[in-house]
Amino acid sequence: MITNDGISQRAIRFAESFHFTNPQIVRTRPARDEFVARYGTAQATEYRETVIHMDCGANRQETIHSSKLEERQEIEFLLNEGVTLLVVCSAQDVKYNEFLRIDLD
């Protein structure tokens, strides 16, 4: 797995912009055609999908205790598991991102 090229470095820099720690590339692959067609510029540059796992920082207990009582168990599970982020990007531009396994509703 290539993790030290321009595209991987761009994906990691993007992940570091969130309030999570220790971003680690889980996998990377060429971006699916539907992502490139919708968000990118086909034939102009290379796009890849990079899945990155991150830990949830040091203020876990504060976050758990400040959440609604009925949501605490779910919040605690999320904070203990960390988050997984899908980033579709080239070496220059992030075209799409999505937190995986998280229902924000």
JSON list of C-alpha atoms in Angstrom, two decimals:
[
{"chain": "A", "resi": 1, "resn": "MET", "atom": "CA", "xyz": [0.00, 0.00, 0.00]},
{"chain": "A", "resi": 2, "resn": "ILE", "atom": "CA", "xyz": [1.37, 3.38, -1.00]},
{"chain": "A", "resi": 3, "resn": "THR", "atom": "CA", "xyz": [1.19, 5.74, 1.96]},
{"chain": "A", "resi": 4, "resn": "ASN", "atom": "CA", "xyz": [3.99, 8.19, 1.36]},
{"chain": "A", "resi": 5, "resn": "ASP", "atom": "CA", "xyz": [3.03, 9.78, -1.96]},
{"chain": "A", "resi": 6, "resn": "GLY", "atom": "CA", "xyz": [1.35, 13.12, -2.64]},
{"chain": "A", "resi": 7, "resn": "ILE", "atom": "CA", "xyz": [-2.20, 11.77, -2.63]},
{"chain": "A", "resi": 8, "resn": "SER", "atom": "CA", "xyz": [-1.80, 9.91, 0.67]},
{"chain": "A", "resi": 9, "resn": "GLN", "atom": "CA", "xyz": [-0.12, 12.91, 2.24]},
{"chain": "A", "resi": 10, "resn": "ARG", "atom": "CA", "xyz": [-3.00, 15.17, 1.09]},
{"chain": "A", "resi": 11, "resn": "ALA", "atom": "CA", "xyz": [-5.55, 12.77, 2.60]},
{"chain": "A", "resi": 12, "resn": "ILE", "atom": "CA", "xyz": [-3.68, 12.69, 5.92]},
{"chain": "A", "resi": 13, "resn": "ARG", "atom": "CA", "xyz": [-3.38, 16.50, 6.02]},
{"chain": "A", "resi": 14, "resn": "PHE", "atom": "CA", "xyz": [-7.14, 16.75, 5.46]},
{"chain": "A", "resi": 15, "resn": "ALA", "atom": "CA", "xyz": [-7.84, 14.21, 8.23]},
{"chain": "A", "resi": 16, "resn": "GLU", "atom": "CA", "xyz": [-5.60, 16.16, 10.60]},
{"chain": "A", "resi": 17, "resn": "SER", "atom": "CA", "xyz": [-7.85, 19.21, 10.17]},
{"chain": "A", "resi": 18, "resn": "PHE", "atom": "CA", "xyz": [-10.51, 17.48, 12.31]},
{"chain": "A", "resi": 19, "resn": "HIS", "atom": "CA", "xyz": [-10.31, 17.29, 16.12]},
{"chain": "A", "resi": 20, "resn": "PHE", "atom": "CA", "xyz": [-9.14, 13.69, 16.18]},
{"chain": "A", "resi": 21, "resn": "THR", "atom": "CA", "xyz": [-5.69, 12.23, 16.78]},
{"chain": "A", "resi": 22, "resn": "ASN", "atom": "CA", "xyz": [-3.36, 9.64, 15.29]},
{"chain": "A", "resi": 23, "resn": "PRO", "atom": "CA", "xyz": [-4.66, 9.42, 11.70]},
{"chain": "A", "resi": 24, "resn": "GLN", "atom": "CA", "xyz": [-3.61, 6.11, 10.12]},
{"chain": "A", "resi": 25, "resn": "ILE", "atom": "CA", "xyz": [-4.28, 4.98, 6.55]},
{"chain": "A", "resi": 26, "resn": "VAL", "atom": "CA", "xyz": [-6.27, 1.74, 6.57]},
{"chain": "A", "resi": 27, "resn": "ARG", "atom": "CA", "xyz": [-6.45, 1.26, 2.81]},
{"chain": "A", "resi": 28, "resn": "THR", "atom": "CA", "xyz": [-6.17, 3.16, -0.43]},
{"chain": "A", "resi": 29, "resn": "ARG", "atom": "CA", "xyz": [-7.32, 2.39, -3.96]},
{"chain": "A", "resi": 30, "resn": "PRO", "atom": "CA", "xyz": [-8.07, 4.19, -7.22]},
{"chain": "A", "resi": 31, "resn": "ALA", "atom": "CA", "xyz": [-11.24, 6.27, -6.89]},
{"chain": "A", "resi": 32, "resn": "ARG", "atom": "CA", "xyz": [-14.39, 4.68, -8.23]},
{"chain": "A", "resi": 33, "resn": "ASP", "atom": "CA", "xyz": [-15.55, 6.02, -11.58]},
{"chain": "A", "resi": 34, "resn": "GLU", "atom": "CA", "xyz": [-18.72, 7.50, -10.07]},
{"chain": "A", "resi": 35, "resn": "PHE", "atom": "CA", "xyz": [-16.67, 9.66, -7.66]},
{"chain": "A", "resi": 36, "resn": "VAL", "atom": "CA", "xyz": [-14.44, 10.92, -10.47]},
{"chain": "A", "resi": 37, "resn": "ALA", "atom": "CA", "xyz": [-17.41, 11.60, -12.77]},
{"chain": "A", "resi": 38, "resn": "ARG", "atom": "CA", "xyz": [-19.34, 13.47, -10.08]},
{"chain": "A", "resi": 39, "resn": "TYR", "atom": "CA", "xyz": [-16.61, 15.34, -8.20]},
{"chain": "A", "resi": 40, "resn": "GLY", "atom": "CA", "xyz": [-13.41, 15.20, -10.23]},
{"chain": "A", "resi": 41, "resn": "THR", "atom": "CA", "xyz": [-11.98, 15.98, -13.61]},
{"chain": "A", "resi": 42, "resn": "ALA", "atom": "CA", "xyz": [-11.53, 12.74, -15.52]},
{"chain": "A", "resi": 43, "resn": "GLN", "atom": "CA", "xyz": [-8.19, 12.33, -17.31]},
{"chain": "A", "resi": 44, "resn": "ALA", "atom": "CA", "xyz": [-6.90, 15.52, -15.67]},
{"chain": "A", "resi": 45, "resn": "THR", "atom": "CA", "xyz": [-5.36, 13.95, -12.59]},
{"chain": "A", "resi": 46, "resn": "GLU", "atom": "CA", "xyz": [-5.27, 10.79, -10.50]},
{"chain": "A", "resi": 47, "resn": "TYR", "atom": "CA", "xyz": [-7.83, 10.42, -7.71]},
{"chain": "A", "resi": 48, "resn": "ARG", "atom": "CA", "xyz": [-7.77, 7.84, -4.96]},
{"chain": "A", "resi": 49, "resn": "GLU", "atom": "CA", "xyz": [-10.06, 6.75, -2.17]},
{"chain": "A", "resi": 50, "resn": "THR", "atom": "CA", "xyz": [-8.21, 6.67, 1.12]},
{"chain": "A", "resi": 51, "resn": "VAL", "atom": "CA", "xyz": [-9.75, 5.25, 4.28]},
{"chain": "A", "resi": 52, "resn": "ILE", "atom": "CA", "xyz": [-8.23, 6.73, 7.44]},
{"chain": "A", "resi": 53, "resn": "HIS", "atom": "CA", "xyz": [-8.86, 5.68, 11.04]},
{"chain": "A", "resi": 54, "resn": "MET", "atom": "CA", "xyz": [-8.44, 8.26, 13.82]},
{"chain": "A", "resi": 55, "resn": "ASP", "atom": "CA", "xyz": [-8.65, 8.20, 17.60]},
{"chain": "A", "resi": 56, "resn": "CYS", "atom": "CA", "xyz": [-10.90, 10.54, 19.53]},
{"chain": "A", "resi": 57, "resn": "GLY", "atom": "CA", "xyz": [-8.51, 12.76, 21.46]},
{"chain": "A", "resi": 58, "resn": "ALA", "atom": "CA", "xyz": [-7.88, 13.17, 25.17]},
{"chain": "A", "resi": 59, "resn": "ASN", "atom": "CA", "xyz": [-11.10, 14.90, 26.27]},
{"chain": "A", "resi": 60, "resn": "ARG", "atom": "CA", "xyz": [-13.29, 11.77, 25.98]},
{"chain": "A", "resi": 61, "resn": "GLN", "atom": "CA", "xyz": [-14.66, 11.90, 29.53]},
{"chain": "A", "resi": 62, "resn": "GLU", "atom": "CA", "xyz": [-15.62, 15.55, 29.19]},
{"chain": "A", "resi": 63, "resn": "THR", "atom": "CA", "xyz": [-17.46, 14.79, 25.94]},
{"chain": "A", "resi": 64, "resn": "ILE", "atom": "CA", "xyz": [-19.27, 11.80, 27.47]},
{"chain": "A", "resi": 65, "resn": "HIS", "atom": "CA", "xyz": [-20.38, 13.73, 30.56]},
{"chain": "A", "resi": 66, "resn": "SER", "atom": "CA", "xyz": [-21.53, 16.74, 28.56]},
{"chain": "A", "resi": 67, "resn": "SER", "atom": "CA", "xyz": [-23.71, 14.64, 26.24]},
{"chain": "A", "resi": 68, "resn": "LYS", "atom": "CA", "xyz": [-27.39, 13.91, 26.82]},
{"chain": "A", "resi": 69, "resn": "LEU", "atom": "CA", "xyz": [-27.96, 11.06, 29.25]},
{"chain": "A", "resi": 70, "resn": "GLU", "atom": "CA", "xyz": [-29.83, 8.94, 26.68]},
{"chain": "A", "resi": 71, "resn": "GLU", "atom": "CA", "xyz": [-26.96, 9.32, 24.19]},
{"chain": "A", "resi": 72, "resn": "ARG", "atom": "CA", "xyz": [-24.05, 8.63, 26.54]},
{"chain": "A", "resi": 73, "resn": "GLN", "atom": "CA", "xyz": [-23.68, 4.93, 25.81]},
{"chain": "A", "resi": 74, "resn": "GLU", "atom": "CA", "xyz": [-23.61, 5.54, 22.06]},
{"chain": "A", "resi": 75, "resn": "ILE", "atom": "CA", "xyz": [-21.19, 8.48, 22.44]},
{"chain": "A", "resi": 76, "resn": "GLU", "atom": "CA", "xyz": [-18.88, 6.44, 24.68]},
{"chain": "A", "resi": 77, "resn": "PHE", "atom": "CA", "xyz": [-18.82, 3.59, 22.15]},
{"chain": "A", "resi": 78, "resn": "LEU", "atom": "CA", "xyz": [-17.99, 6.02, 19.35]},
{"chain": "A", "resi": 79, "resn": "LEU", "atom": "CA", "xyz": [-15.21, 7.68, 21.34]},
{"chain": "A", "resi": 80, "resn": "ASN", "atom": "CA", "xyz": [-13.66, 4.35, 22.31]},
{"chain": "A", "resi": 81, "resn": "GLU", "atom": "CA", "xyz": [-13.81, 2.99, 18.77]},
{"chain": "A", "resi": 82, "resn": "GLY", "atom": "CA", "xyz": [-12.53, 6.12, 17.05]},
{"chain": "A", "resi": 83, "resn": "VAL", "atom": "CA", "xyz": [-13.72, 7.31, 13.67]},
{"chain": "A", "resi": 84, "resn": "THR", "atom": "CA", "xyz": [-13.11, 6.18, 10.12]},
{"chain": "A", "resi": 85, "resn": "LEU", "atom": "CA", "xyz": [-12.97, 8.74, 7.34]},
{"chain": "A", "resi": 86, "resn": "LEU", "atom": "CA", "xyz": [-13.19, 8.17, 3.59]},
{"chain": "A", "resi": 87, "resn": "VAL", "atom": "CA", "xyz": [-11.30, 10.82, 1.62]},
{"chain": "A", "resi": 88, "resn": "VAL", "atom": "CA", "xyz": [-11.41, 11.01, -2.18]},
{"chain": "A", "resi": 89, "resn": "CYS", "atom": "CA", "xyz": [-8.65, 13.28, -3.39]},
{"chain": "A", "resi": 90, "resn": "SER", "atom": "CA", "xyz": [-5.83, 14.04, -5.75]},
{"chain": "A", "resi": 91, "resn": "ALA", "atom": "CA", "xyz": [-2.46, 15.28, -4.53]},
{"chain": "A", "resi": 92, "resn": "GLN", "atom": "CA", "xyz": [-3.86, 18.84, -4.65]},
{"chain": "A", "resi": 93, "resn": "ASP", "atom": "CA", "xyz": [-7.61, 18.70, -3.96]},
{"chain": "A", "resi": 94, "resn": "VAL", "atom": "CA", "xyz": [-10.01, 16.88, -1.66]},
{"chain": "A", "resi": 95, "resn": "LYS", "atom": "CA", "xyz": [-13.11, 16.14, -3.73]},
{"chain": "A", "resi": 96, "resn": "TYR", "atom": "CA", "xyz": [-15.26, 14.15, -1.29]},
{"chain": "A", "resi": 97, "resn": "ASN", "atom": "CA", "xyz": [-15.19, 13.01, 2.33]},
{"chain": "A", "resi": 98, "resn": "GLU", "atom": "CA", "xyz": [-17.48, 10.94, 4.49]},
{"chain": "A", "resi": 99, "resn": "PHE", "atom": "CA", "xyz": [-17.33, 9.64, 8.05]},
{"chain": "A", "resi": 100, "resn": "LEU", "atom": "CA", "xyz": [-18.02, 5.92, 7.81]},
{"chain": "A", "resi": 101, "resn": "ARG", "atom": "CA", "xyz": [-20.11, 4.00, 10.38]},
{"chain": "A", "resi": 102, "resn": "ILE", "atom": "CA", "xyz": [-21.57, 7.23, 11.82]},
{"chain": "A", "resi": 103, "resn": "ASP", "atom": "CA", "xyz": [-25.23, 8.19, 11.59]},
{"chain": "A", "resi": 104, "resn": "LEU", "atom": "CA", "xyz": [-25.34, 11.93, 12.20]},
{"chain": "A", "resi": 105, "resn": "ASP", "atom": "CA", "xyz": [-29.14, 12.07, 12.41]}
]
